PDB file of C-alpha atoms in Angstrom:
ATOM      1  CA  UNK A   1      31.876 184.051  -0.004  1.00 95.00           C
ATOM      2  CA  UNK A   2      34.866 183.388  -2.265  1.00 97.00           C
ATOM      3  CA  UNK A   3      35.332 185.644  -5.308  1.00 97.00           C
ATOM      4  CA  UNK A   4      37.272 185.119  -8.555  1.00 98.00           C
ATOM      5  CA  UNK A   5      38.403 188.272 -10.352  1.00 98.00           C
ATOM      6  CA  UNK A   6      38.952 187.571 -13.998  1.00 96.00           C
ATOM      7  CA  UNK A   7      36.610 184.589 -14.106  1.00 93.00           C
ATOM      8  CA  UNK A   8      36.434 183.930 -17.856  1.00 89.00           C
ATOM      9  CA  UNK A   9      39.691 182.062 -18.563  1.00 88.00           C
ATOM     10  CA  UNK A  10      40.285 178.312 -18.402  1.00 90.00           C
ATOM     11  CA  UNK A  11      42.200 178.449 -15.116  1.00 94.00           C
ATOM     12  CA  UNK A  12      39.443 180.533 -13.465  1.00 95.00           C
ATOM     13  CA  UNK A  13      36.650 178.282 -14.711  1.00 94.00           C
ATOM     14  CA  UNK A  14      38.365 175.185 -13.389  1.00 95.00           C
ATOM     15  CA  UNK A  15      39.123 177.043 -10.169  1.00 96.00           C
ATOM     16  CA  UNK A  16      35.451 177.884  -9.854  1.00 96.00           C
ATOM     17  CA  UNK A  17      34.451 174.255 -10.363  1.00 94.00           C
ATOM     18  CA  UNK A  18      36.931 173.096  -7.706  1.00 96.00           C
ATOM     19  CA  UNK A  19      35.958 175.778  -5.157  1.00 96.00           C
ATOM     20  CA  UNK A  20      32.262 174.966  -5.532  1.00 94.00           C
ATOM     21  CA  UNK A  21      32.868 171.194  -5.328  1.00 93.00           C
ATOM     22  CA  UNK A  22      35.261 171.165  -2.339  1.00 93.00           C
ATOM     23  CA  UNK A  23      35.302 174.452  -0.405  1.00 92.00           C
ATOM     24  CA  UNK A  24      32.585 177.095  -0.842  1.00 78.00           C
ATOM     25  CA  UNK A  25      28.843 177.056  -1.153  1.00 77.00           C
ATOM     26  CA  UNK A  26      28.945 180.736  -2.122  1.00 92.00           C
ATOM     27  CA  UNK A  27      31.073 181.688  -5.144  1.00 96.00           C
ATOM     28  CA  UNK A  28      31.096 184.999  -7.019  1.00 97.00           C
ATOM     29  CA  UNK A  29      32.464 185.118 -10.583  1.00 97.00           C
ATOM     30  CA  UNK A  30      33.639 188.559 -11.743  1.00 97.00           C
ATOM     31  CA  UNK A  31      34.627 189.604 -15.260  1.00 95.00           C
ATOM     32  CA  UNK A  32      33.396 191.960 -17.957  1.00 92.00           C
ATOM     33  CA  UNK A  33      31.040 189.203 -19.186  1.00 92.00           C
ATOM     34  CA  UNK A  34      30.906 186.389 -16.688  1.00 91.00           C
ATOM     35  CA  UNK A  35      29.232 183.044 -17.230  1.00 92.00           C
ATOM     36  CA  UNK A  36      28.168 180.449 -14.663  1.00 93.00           C
ATOM     37  CA  UNK A  37      30.336 177.363 -14.203  1.00 92.00           C
ATOM     38  CA  UNK A  38      27.854 175.769 -11.795  1.00 90.00           C
ATOM     39  CA  UNK A  39      24.219 176.665 -11.140  1.00 91.00           C
ATOM     40  CA  UNK A  40      24.924 178.158  -7.731  1.00 92.00           C
ATOM     41  CA  UNK A  41      27.461 180.731  -8.955  1.00 91.00           C
ATOM     42  CA  UNK A  42      26.736 184.412  -8.462  1.00 95.00           C
ATOM     43  CA  UNK A  43      27.735 186.524 -11.373  1.00 96.00           C
ATOM     44  CA  UNK A  44      28.912 190.138 -11.385  1.00 96.00           C
ATOM     45  CA  UNK A  45      30.027 192.216 -14.364  1.00 96.00           C
ATOM     46  CA  UNK A  46      32.868 194.543 -13.508  1.00 96.00           C
ATOM     47  CA  UNK A  47      35.770 196.354 -15.167  1.00 96.00           C
ATOM     48  CA  UNK A  48      38.857 195.799 -13.026  1.00 97.00           C
ATOM     49  CA  UNK A  49      40.320 199.002 -14.444  1.00 97.00           C
ATOM     50  CA  UNK A  50      37.663 200.833 -12.420  1.00 97.00           C
ATOM     51  CA  UNK A  51      38.501 200.967  -8.711  1.00 96.00           C
ATOM     52  CA  UNK A  52      34.911 201.493  -7.543  1.00 97.00           C
ATOM     53  CA  UNK A  53      33.587 198.603  -9.595  1.00 97.00           C
ATOM     54  CA  UNK A  54      36.344 196.353  -8.248  1.00 97.00           C
ATOM     55  CA  UNK A  55      35.497 197.364  -4.707  1.00 97.00           C
ATOM     56  CA  UNK A  56      31.857 196.451  -5.274  1.00 97.00           C
ATOM     57  CA  UNK A  57      32.933 193.139  -6.781  1.00 97.00           C
ATOM     58  CA  UNK A  58      34.819 191.952  -3.673  1.00 97.00           C
ATOM     59  CA  UNK A  59      32.453 193.284  -0.964  1.00 96.00           C
ATOM     60  CA  UNK A  60      31.527 190.533   1.516  1.00 96.00           C
ATOM     61  CA  UNK A  61      34.310 188.216   0.286  1.00 96.00           C
ATOM     62  CA  UNK A  62      36.379 186.045   2.611  1.00 97.00           C
ATOM     63  CA  UNK A  63      38.904 185.054  -0.133  1.00 98.00           C
ATOM     64  CA  UNK A  64      39.641 186.899  -3.416  1.00 98.00           C
ATOM     65  CA  UNK A  65      41.465 185.166  -6.286  1.00 98.00           C
ATOM     66  CA  UNK A  66      43.115 187.323  -8.951  1.00 98.00           C
ATOM     67  CA  UNK A  67      43.149 185.253 -12.149  1.00 96.00           C
ATOM     68  CA  UNK A  68      42.651 188.008 -14.699  1.00 95.00           C
ATOM     69  CA  UNK A  69      44.166 187.700 -18.155  1.00 91.00           C
ATOM     70  CA  UNK A  70      44.791 189.975 -21.134  1.00 89.00           C
ATOM     71  CA  UNK A  71      45.549 189.230 -24.777  1.00 88.00           C
ATOM     72  CA  UNK A  72      49.280 188.784 -25.511  1.00 85.00           C
ATOM     73  CA  UNK A  73      49.846 192.434 -26.277  1.00 89.00           C
ATOM     74  CA  UNK A  74      52.794 194.072 -24.507  1.00 90.00           C
ATOM     75  CA  UNK A  75      51.368 197.587 -24.658  1.00 92.00           C
ATOM     76  CA  UNK A  76      48.041 196.434 -23.240  1.00 94.00           C
ATOM     77  CA  UNK A  77      49.908 194.582 -20.449  1.00 96.00           C
ATOM     78  CA  UNK A  78      51.906 197.688 -19.529  1.00 97.00           C
ATOM     79  CA  UNK A  79      48.868 199.968 -19.518  1.00 97.00           C
ATOM     80  CA  UNK A  80      46.248 197.793 -17.874  1.00 97.00           C
ATOM     81  CA  UNK A  81      47.625 194.873 -15.816  1.00 97.00           C
ATOM     82  CA  UNK A  82      49.240 196.845 -12.920  1.00 98.00           C
ATOM     83  CA  UNK A  83      46.114 199.052 -12.618  1.00 98.00           C
ATOM     84  CA  UNK A  84      43.859 196.041 -12.466  1.00 98.00           C
ATOM     85  CA  UNK A  85      46.050 194.359  -9.868  1.00 98.00           C
ATOM     86  CA  UNK A  86      46.366 197.565  -7.750  1.00 98.00           C
ATOM     87  CA  UNK A  87      42.528 197.965  -7.799  1.00 98.00           C
ATOM     88  CA  UNK A  88      42.137 194.337  -6.748  1.00 98.00           C
ATOM     89  CA  UNK A  89      44.638 194.700  -3.852  1.00 98.00           C
ATOM     90  CA  UNK A  90      43.014 197.925  -2.655  1.00 98.00           C
ATOM     91  CA  UNK A  91      39.541 196.407  -2.769  1.00 98.00           C
ATOM     92  CA  UNK A  92      40.623 193.259  -1.011  1.00 98.00           C
ATOM     93  CA  UNK A  93      42.363 195.255   1.722  1.00 97.00           C
ATOM     94  CA  UNK A  94      39.257 197.373   2.254  1.00 97.00           C
ATOM     95  CA  UNK A  95      37.093 194.194   2.413  1.00 97.00           C
ATOM     96  CA  UNK A  96      39.485 192.595   4.860  1.00 97.00           C
ATOM     97  CA  UNK A  97      39.659 189.479   2.771  1.00 98.00           C
ATOM     98  CA  UNK A  98      42.473 187.056   1.905  1.00 98.00           C
ATOM     99  CA  UNK A  99      44.202 187.587  -1.472  1.00 98.00           C
ATOM    100  CA  UNK A 100      45.367 184.756  -3.769  1.00 98.00           C
ATOM    101  CA  UNK A 101      47.431 185.787  -6.770  1.00 98.00           C
ATOM    102  CA  UNK A 102      47.770 183.464  -9.759  1.00 98.00           C
ATOM    103  CA  UNK A 103      51.147 184.143 -11.387  1.00 98.00           C
ATOM    104  CA  UNK A 104      53.386 182.881 -14.210  1.00 96.00           C
ATOM    105  CA  UNK A 105      57.170 182.579 -14.706  1.00 95.00           C
ATOM    106  CA  UNK A 106      57.782 185.361 -17.235  1.00 94.00           C
ATOM    107  CA  UNK A 107      59.902 187.275 -14.720  1.00 95.00           C
ATOM    108  CA  UNK A 108      62.321 184.456 -14.152  1.00 95.00           C
ATOM    109  CA  UNK A 109      65.688 184.179 -15.920  1.00 93.00           C
ATOM    110  CA  UNK A 110      65.031 182.360 -19.188  1.00 87.00           C
ATOM    111  CA  UNK A 111      67.898 179.870 -18.895  1.00 89.00           C
ATOM    112  CA  UNK A 112      68.414 176.299 -17.735  1.00 89.00           C
ATOM    113  CA  UNK A 113      68.652 177.013 -13.969  1.00 93.00           C
ATOM    114  CA  UNK A 114      66.285 175.212 -11.649  1.00 95.00           C
ATOM    115  CA  UNK A 115      63.365 177.530 -10.913  1.00 96.00           C
ATOM    116  CA  UNK A 116      62.466 177.633  -7.255  1.00 97.00           C
ATOM    117  CA  UNK A 117      60.249 180.019  -5.288  1.00 97.00           C
ATOM    118  CA  UNK A 118      63.189 182.191  -4.165  1.00 96.00           C
ATOM    119  CA  UNK A 119      64.668 182.648  -7.680  1.00 95.00           C
ATOM    120  CA  UNK A 120      65.467 186.306  -8.281  1.00 95.00           C
ATOM    121  CA  UNK A 121      63.557 188.123 -10.992  1.00 97.00           C
ATOM    122  CA  UNK A 122      65.518 188.774 -14.213  1.00 94.00           C
ATOM    123  CA  UNK A 123      62.796 189.520 -16.749  1.00 92.00           C
ATOM    124  CA  UNK A 124      63.455 189.340 -20.480  1.00 85.00           C
ATOM    125  CA  UNK A 125      61.217 191.533 -22.583  1.00 89.00           C
ATOM    126  CA  UNK A 126      58.261 193.824 -21.884  1.00 92.00           C
ATOM    127  CA  UNK A 127      55.837 191.146 -20.727  1.00 93.00           C
ATOM    128  CA  UNK A 128      58.409 189.821 -18.307  1.00 94.00           C
ATOM    129  CA  UNK A 129      58.991 193.305 -16.825  1.00 96.00           C
ATOM    130  CA  UNK A 130      55.206 193.725 -16.384  1.00 97.00           C
ATOM    131  CA  UNK A 131      54.915 190.421 -14.565  1.00 97.00           C
ATOM    132  CA  UNK A 132      57.928 191.211 -12.386  1.00 97.00           C
ATOM    133  CA  UNK A 133      56.323 194.535 -11.410  1.00 98.00           C
ATOM    134  CA  UNK A 134      53.030 192.838 -10.590  1.00 98.00           C
ATOM    135  CA  UNK A 135      54.710 190.075  -8.512  1.00 98.00           C
ATOM    136  CA  UNK A 136      56.599 192.750  -6.591  1.00 98.00           C
ATOM    137  CA  UNK A 137      53.334 194.593  -5.926  1.00 98.00           C
ATOM    138  CA  UNK A 138      51.898 191.431  -4.368  1.00 98.00           C
ATOM    139  CA  UNK A 139      55.086 190.758  -2.407  1.00 98.00           C
ATOM    140  CA  UNK A 140      54.998 194.280  -0.993  1.00 97.00           C
ATOM    141  CA  UNK A 141      51.381 193.705   0.058  1.00 97.00           C
ATOM    142  CA  UNK A 142      52.462 190.459   1.667  1.00 97.00           C
ATOM    143  CA  UNK A 143      55.159 192.221   3.648  1.00 97.00           C
ATOM    144  CA  UNK A 144      52.811 194.986   4.703  1.00 95.00           C
ATOM    145  CA  UNK A 145      50.790 192.327   6.503  1.00 94.00           C
ATOM    146  CA  UNK A 146      47.407 194.113   6.468  1.00 95.00           C
ATOM    147  CA  UNK A 147      45.708 191.107   4.803  1.00 97.00           C
ATOM    148  CA  UNK A 148      46.776 187.490   4.257  1.00 98.00           C
ATOM    149  CA  UNK A 149      48.348 187.136   0.784  1.00 98.00           C
ATOM    150  CA  UNK A 150      49.808 184.265  -1.191  1.00 98.00           C
ATOM    151  CA  UNK A 151      51.168 183.704  -4.685  1.00 98.00           C
ATOM    152  CA  UNK A 152      50.594 180.569  -6.712  1.00 98.00           C
ATOM    153  CA  UNK A 153      52.946 180.408  -9.697  1.00 98.00           C
ATOM    154  CA  UNK A 154      52.720 178.161 -12.711  1.00 97.00           C
ATOM    155  CA  UNK A 155      54.903 177.456 -15.804  1.00 95.00           C
ATOM    156  CA  UNK A 156      53.423 177.112 -19.285  1.00 94.00           C
ATOM    157  CA  UNK A 157      50.022 175.469 -19.512  1.00 93.00           C
ATOM    158  CA  UNK A 158      48.623 172.598 -21.517  1.00 96.00           C
ATOM    159  CA  UNK A 159      45.121 171.461 -20.951  1.00 95.00           C
ATOM    160  CA  UNK A 160      41.487 170.788 -21.992  1.00 93.00           C
ATOM    161  CA  UNK A 161      38.774 173.150 -23.091  1.00 87.00           C
ATOM    162  CA  UNK A 162      39.890 176.565 -24.270  1.00 85.00           C
ATOM    163  CA  UNK A 163      43.327 176.479 -22.604  1.00 89.00           C
ATOM    164  CA  UNK A 164      45.381 179.271 -24.093  1.00 86.00           C
ATOM    165  CA  UNK A 165      49.087 178.421 -24.433  1.00 87.00           C
ATOM    166  CA  UNK A 166      51.685 178.109 -27.079  1.00 87.00           C
ATOM    167  CA  UNK A 167      51.793 174.340 -26.494  1.00 92.00           C
ATOM    168  CA  UNK A 168      48.071 174.031 -26.991  1.00 93.00           C
ATOM    169  CA  UNK A 169      48.082 176.267 -30.058  1.00 90.00           C
ATOM    170  CA  UNK A 170      51.194 174.825 -31.785  1.00 91.00           C
ATOM    171  CA  UNK A 171      50.863 171.185 -30.882  1.00 94.00           C
ATOM    172  CA  UNK A 172      47.428 170.065 -29.645  1.00 95.00           C
ATOM    173  CA  UNK A 173      45.188 172.321 -31.720  1.00 94.00           C
ATOM    174  CA  UNK A 174      47.109 171.442 -34.847  1.00 94.00           C
ATOM    175  CA  UNK A 175      46.731 167.739 -34.160  1.00 96.00           C
ATOM    176  CA  UNK A 176      42.980 168.239 -33.765  1.00 95.00           C
ATOM    177  CA  UNK A 177      43.006 170.040 -37.111  1.00 94.00           C
ATOM    178  CA  UNK A 178      44.971 167.282 -38.826  1.00 94.00           C
ATOM    179  CA  UNK A 179      48.065 169.417 -39.193  1.00 95.00           C
ATOM    180  CA  UNK A 180      51.686 168.763 -38.255  1.00 94.00           C
ATOM    181  CA  UNK A 181      52.633 170.107 -34.757  1.00 94.00           C
ATOM    182  CA  UNK A 182      55.102 172.946 -34.498  1.00 91.00           C
ATOM    183  CA  UNK A 183      57.784 173.372 -31.883  1.00 92.00           C
ATOM    184  CA  UNK A 184      59.501 176.754 -31.086  1.00 87.00           C
ATOM    185  CA  UNK A 185      63.287 176.803 -31.714  1.00 88.00           C
ATOM    186  CA  UNK A 186      64.355 173.452 -30.296  1.00 91.00           C
ATOM    187  CA  UNK A 187      62.759 170.045 -29.681  1.00 94.00           C
ATOM    188  CA  UNK A 188      65.582 168.732 -27.399  1.00 95.00           C
ATOM    189  CA  UNK A 189      65.235 171.172 -24.567  1.00 93.00           C
ATOM    190  CA  UNK A 190      63.497 169.923 -21.414  1.00 94.00           C
ATOM    191  CA  UNK A 191      60.083 171.402 -20.725  1.00 93.00           C
ATOM    192  CA  UNK A 192      57.941 171.733 -17.587  1.00 95.00           C
ATOM    193  CA  UNK A 193      54.270 172.032 -18.473  1.00 97.00           C
ATOM    194  CA  UNK A 194      51.413 172.200 -15.981  1.00 97.00           C
ATOM    195  CA  UNK A 195      48.025 170.561 -16.526  1.00 97.00           C
ATOM    196  CA  UNK A 196      45.484 173.385 -16.086  1.00 96.00           C
ATOM    197  CA  UNK A 197      43.025 171.465 -13.901  1.00 96.00           C
ATOM    198  CA  UNK A 198      45.942 170.621 -11.570  1.00 97.00           C
ATOM    199  CA  UNK A 199      46.896 174.331 -11.383  1.00 97.00           C
ATOM    200  CA  UNK A 200      43.326 175.295 -10.484  1.00 97.00           C
ATOM    201  CA  UNK A 201      42.888 172.557  -7.885  1.00 97.00           C
ATOM    202  CA  UNK A 202      46.178 173.500  -6.275  1.00 98.00           C
ATOM    203  CA  UNK A 203      45.251 177.185  -6.189  1.00 98.00           C
ATOM    204  CA  UNK A 204      41.956 176.352  -4.508  1.00 97.00           C
ATOM    205  CA  UNK A 205      43.755 174.186  -1.940  1.00 98.00           C
ATOM    206  CA  UNK A 206      46.258 176.905  -1.166  1.00 98.00           C
ATOM    207  CA  UNK A 207      43.551 179.559  -0.816  1.00 98.00           C
ATOM    208  CA  UNK A 208      41.733 177.436   1.732  1.00 97.00           C
ATOM    209  CA  UNK A 209      44.893 176.474   3.707  1.00 98.00           C
ATOM    210  CA  UNK A 210      45.474 179.113   6.448  1.00 97.00           C
ATOM    211  CA  UNK A 211      49.187 178.424   6.863  1.00 97.00           C
ATOM    212  CA  UNK A 212      49.822 178.765   3.074  1.00 98.00           C
ATOM    213  CA  UNK A 213      49.546 182.540   3.269  1.00 98.00           C
ATOM    214  CA  UNK A 214      52.535 184.808   3.466  1.00 98.00           C
ATOM    215  CA  UNK A 215      54.394 182.632   0.939  1.00 98.00           C
ATOM    216  CA  UNK A 216      54.996 182.008  -2.789  1.00 98.00           C
ATOM    217  CA  UNK A 217      54.138 178.507  -4.028  1.00 98.00           C
ATOM    218  CA  UNK A 218      55.096 176.793  -7.258  1.00 98.00           C
ATOM    219  CA  UNK A 219      52.019 174.904  -8.368  1.00 98.00           C
ATOM    220  CA  UNK A 220      52.485 171.157  -8.816  1.00 98.00           C
ATOM    221  CA  UNK A 221      53.714 169.661 -12.135  1.00 97.00           C
ATOM    222  CA  UNK A 222      54.383 166.087 -13.286  1.00 95.00           C
ATOM    223  CA  UNK A 223      57.775 164.887 -12.115  1.00 89.00           C
ATOM    224  CA  UNK A 224      58.729 163.757 -15.645  1.00 92.00           C
ATOM    225  CA  UNK A 225      61.411 165.918 -17.304  1.00 91.00           C
ATOM    226  CA  UNK A 226      60.667 165.506 -20.941  1.00 94.00           C
ATOM    227  CA  UNK A 227      61.739 167.270 -24.143  1.00 96.00           C
ATOM    228  CA  UNK A 228      59.343 168.799 -26.594  1.00 94.00           C
ATOM    229  CA  UNK A 229      60.253 165.923 -28.965  1.00 96.00           C
ATOM    230  CA  UNK A 230      59.093 163.460 -26.318  1.00 97.00           C
ATOM    231  CA  UNK A 231      55.929 165.440 -25.501  1.00 97.00           C
ATOM    232  CA  UNK A 232      54.942 165.756 -29.161  1.00 97.00           C
ATOM    233  CA  UNK A 233      55.744 162.113 -29.847  1.00 97.00           C
ATOM    234  CA  UNK A 234      53.457 161.144 -26.971  1.00 98.00           C
ATOM    235  CA  UNK A 235      50.744 163.516 -28.201  1.00 97.00           C
ATOM    236  CA  UNK A 236      50.944 162.019 -31.708  1.00 97.00           C
ATOM    237  CA  UNK A 237      50.698 158.529 -30.261  1.00 97.00           C
ATOM    238  CA  UNK A 238      47.602 159.451 -28.188  1.00 97.00           C
ATOM    239  CA  UNK A 239      45.994 161.028 -31.277  1.00 96.00           C
ATOM    240  CA  UNK A 240      46.818 158.011 -33.391  1.00 96.00           C
ATOM    241  CA  UNK A 241      49.245 159.933 -35.608  1.00 95.00           C
ATOM    242  CA  UNK A 242      52.772 159.126 -36.798  1.00 94.00           C
ATOM    243  CA  UNK A 243      55.243 161.121 -34.713  1.00 94.00           C
ATOM    244  CA  UNK A 244      56.106 164.093 -36.930  1.00 94.00           C
ATOM    245  CA  UNK A 245      56.657 167.809 -36.245  1.00 94.00           C
ATOM    246  CA  UNK A 246      58.449 170.891 -37.545  1.00 93.00           C
ATOM    247  CA  UNK A 247      60.781 173.108 -35.567  1.00 92.00           C
ATOM    248  CA  UNK A 248      60.160 176.828 -35.949  1.00 86.00           C
ATOM    249  CA  UNK A 249      63.555 178.478 -36.335  1.00 81.00           C
ATOM    250  CA  UNK A 250      64.243 181.894 -34.877  1.00 72.00           C
ATOM    251  CA  UNK A 251      64.766 183.576 -38.282  1.00 65.00           C
ATOM    252  CA  UNK A 252      61.381 182.355 -39.558  1.00 64.00           C
ATOM    253  CA  UNK A 253      59.636 183.855 -36.523  1.00 62.00           C
ATOM    254  CA  UNK A 254      61.413 187.143 -36.958  1.00 53.00           C
ATOM    255  CA  UNK A 255      60.422 187.262 -40.603  1.00 50.00           C
ATOM    256  CA  UNK A 256      56.862 186.371 -39.764  1.00 47.00           C
ATOM    257  CA  UNK A 257      56.843 189.129 -37.144  1.00 45.00           C
ATOM    258  CA  UNK A 258      57.261 191.698 -39.857  1.00 41.00           C
ATOM    259  CA  UNK A 259      53.884 190.836 -41.270  1.00 39.00           C
ATOM    260  CA  UNK A 260      51.955 189.528 -38.214  1.00 47.00           C
ATOM    261  CA  UNK A 261      51.461 190.684 -34.632  1.00 48.00           C
ATOM    262  CA  UNK A 262      51.242 187.141 -33.198  1.00 53.00           C
ATOM    263  CA  UNK A 263      54.822 186.132 -33.997  1.00 55.00           C
ATOM    264  CA  UNK A 264      56.000 189.555 -32.891  1.00 58.00           C
ATOM    265  CA  UNK A 265      54.471 189.030 -29.474  1.00 61.00           C
ATOM    266  CA  UNK A 266      56.046 185.527 -29.255  1.00 66.00           C
ATOM    267  CA  UNK A 267      59.580 186.793 -30.041  1.00 69.00           C
ATOM    268  CA  UNK A 268      60.352 188.187 -26.603  1.00 73.00           C
ATOM    269  CA  UNK A 269      59.462 184.841 -25.100  1.00 74.00           C
ATOM    270  CA  UNK A 270      61.822 182.851 -27.312  1.00 77.00           C
ATOM    271  CA  UNK A 271      64.669 182.554 -24.753  1.00 77.00           C
ATOM    272  CA  UNK A 272      62.508 180.226 -22.675  1.00 81.00           C
ATOM    273  CA  UNK A 273      62.412 177.772 -25.607  1.00 86.00           C
ATOM    274  CA  UNK A 274      66.170 177.860 -26.220  1.00 86.00           C
ATOM    275  CA  UNK A 275      67.091 176.476 -22.802  1.00 89.00           C
ATOM    276  CA  UNK A 276      65.821 173.806 -20.494  1.00 93.00           C
ATOM    277  CA  UNK A 277      62.769 174.920 -18.497  1.00 92.00           C
ATOM    278  CA  UNK A 278      63.121 173.261 -15.045  1.00 94.00           C
ATOM    279  CA  UNK A 279      60.358 174.375 -12.760  1.00 96.00           C
ATOM    280  CA  UNK A 280      60.537 172.938  -9.268  1.00 97.00           C
ATOM    281  CA  UNK A 281      57.319 172.316  -7.300  1.00 97.00           C
ATOM    282  CA  UNK A 282      58.766 170.159  -4.504  1.00 97.00           C
ATOM    283  CA  UNK A 283      57.700 172.666  -1.822  1.00 98.00           C
ATOM    284  CA  UNK A 284      54.052 172.153  -2.682  1.00 98.00           C
ATOM    285  CA  UNK A 285      54.424 168.373  -2.972  1.00 98.00           C
ATOM    286  CA  UNK A 286      56.088 168.138   0.433  1.00 98.00           C
ATOM    287  CA  UNK A 287      53.335 170.226   2.082  1.00 98.00           C
ATOM    288  CA  UNK A 288      50.517 168.412   0.301  1.00 98.00           C
ATOM    289  CA  UNK A 289      51.780 164.850  -0.283  1.00 97.00           C
ATOM    290  CA  UNK A 290      48.321 163.465  -1.051  1.00 97.00           C
ATOM    291  CA  UNK A 291      47.651 165.878  -3.962  1.00 97.00           C
ATOM    292  CA  UNK A 292      47.087 163.904  -7.169  1.00 96.00           C
ATOM    293  CA  UNK A 293      49.211 165.149 -10.056  1.00 97.00           C
ATOM    294  CA  UNK A 294      48.246 164.327 -13.651  1.00 97.00           C
ATOM    295  CA  UNK A 295      50.894 162.676 -15.786  1.00 97.00           C
ATOM    296  CA  UNK A 296      51.508 163.899 -19.351  1.00 97.00           C
ATOM    297  CA  UNK A 297      49.948 160.748 -20.810  1.00 97.00           C
ATOM    298  CA  UNK A 298      46.873 161.075 -18.579  1.00 97.00           C
ATOM    299  CA  UNK A 299      46.485 164.775 -19.592  1.00 97.00           C
ATOM    300  CA  UNK A 300      46.870 164.100 -23.304  1.00 98.00           C
ATOM    301  CA  UNK A 301      44.445 161.177 -23.159  1.00 97.00           C
ATOM    302  CA  UNK A 302      41.914 163.419 -21.427  1.00 97.00           C
ATOM    303  CA  UNK A 303      42.346 166.105 -24.170  1.00 97.00           C
ATOM    304  CA  UNK A 304      41.948 163.482 -26.898  1.00 96.00           C
ATOM    305  CA  UNK A 305      38.798 162.023 -25.244  1.00 96.00           C
ATOM    306  CA  UNK A 306      37.252 165.486 -24.870  1.00 94.00           C
ATOM    307  CA  UNK A 307      38.017 166.345 -28.502  1.00 93.00           C
ATOM    308  CA  UNK A 308      36.524 163.039 -29.789  1.00 91.00           C
ATOM    309  CA  UNK A 309      33.380 163.578 -27.705  1.00 89.00           C
ATOM    310  CA  UNK A 310      32.982 167.122 -28.943  1.00 81.00           C
ATOM    311  CA  UNK A 311      33.570 166.082 -32.556  1.00 79.00           C
ATOM    312  CA  UNK A 312      30.946 163.290 -32.254  1.00 74.00           C
ATOM    313  CA  UNK A 313      28.423 165.743 -30.749  1.00 69.00           C
ATOM    314  CA  UNK A 314      28.949 168.195 -33.663  1.00 71.00           C
ATOM    315  CA  UNK A 315      28.337 165.401 -36.178  1.00 70.00           C
ATOM    316  CA  UNK A 316      25.117 164.391 -34.412  1.00 64.00           C
ATOM    317  CA  UNK A 317      23.880 167.947 -34.584  1.00 62.00           C
TER     318      UNK A 317
END
């Protein structure tokens, strides 16, 4: 039995699909309101803030994946995320299972340095400090050695379905709505974006590779180093639009934050858009040279095809 804690997000759903397809005939999906990804999935409703419910959720598991998410609210992150993670670690330890932690890069320095697995944590803002605390909790569990533990870390997402990311919201969702894409702060800084299905496939592969445990892994990204201007131009081309976008300046986001919580929550992440974001996944690529990585064009074409198919279905209905 393999179990996904926090099974409602896009990464978790694609992870579930990959695990069932390639690795496990028995899969348990756990969240407050779980839904099946494949017919054979077992569903369990649980609140990860409750230790006993979390323990019940992982009983009998061989591998536990922590992929839980929360809305982008700093106070909520501070109050709930470490509790959820600690309950998951405690339950996994009691079950004697392997633990796979899906992580992001909020704890890294938000500058142009090359991001590798041994980069020291220098969080900027409340969300970054929460993610640093959580990553350190997992690293401490890894050092304790009671159970096999690994970390799979990803940069910002872009992807199909209900992928939640600033790139999806500001660029791709706006293109779908016939609106001009928006870019935070600068369009000439280099970005590293990960295609969500690649992140999920890589996480499944790591979880089912015994010698991957005891390590942190950067999940695989396309080798291209492109600017937001290049990414948005490519997206416009795929969607059949003239390449055009607006750059959101810092002052406008600060003013918007006075009136709206969304821009307020974005402000602490702004440093990552001012500098190049160079995420290195060469360790994974060397260990798994046959892993197929999706190019930006392939990813964008897939998003466009999905959107057109969904739009056509809505018209027919």
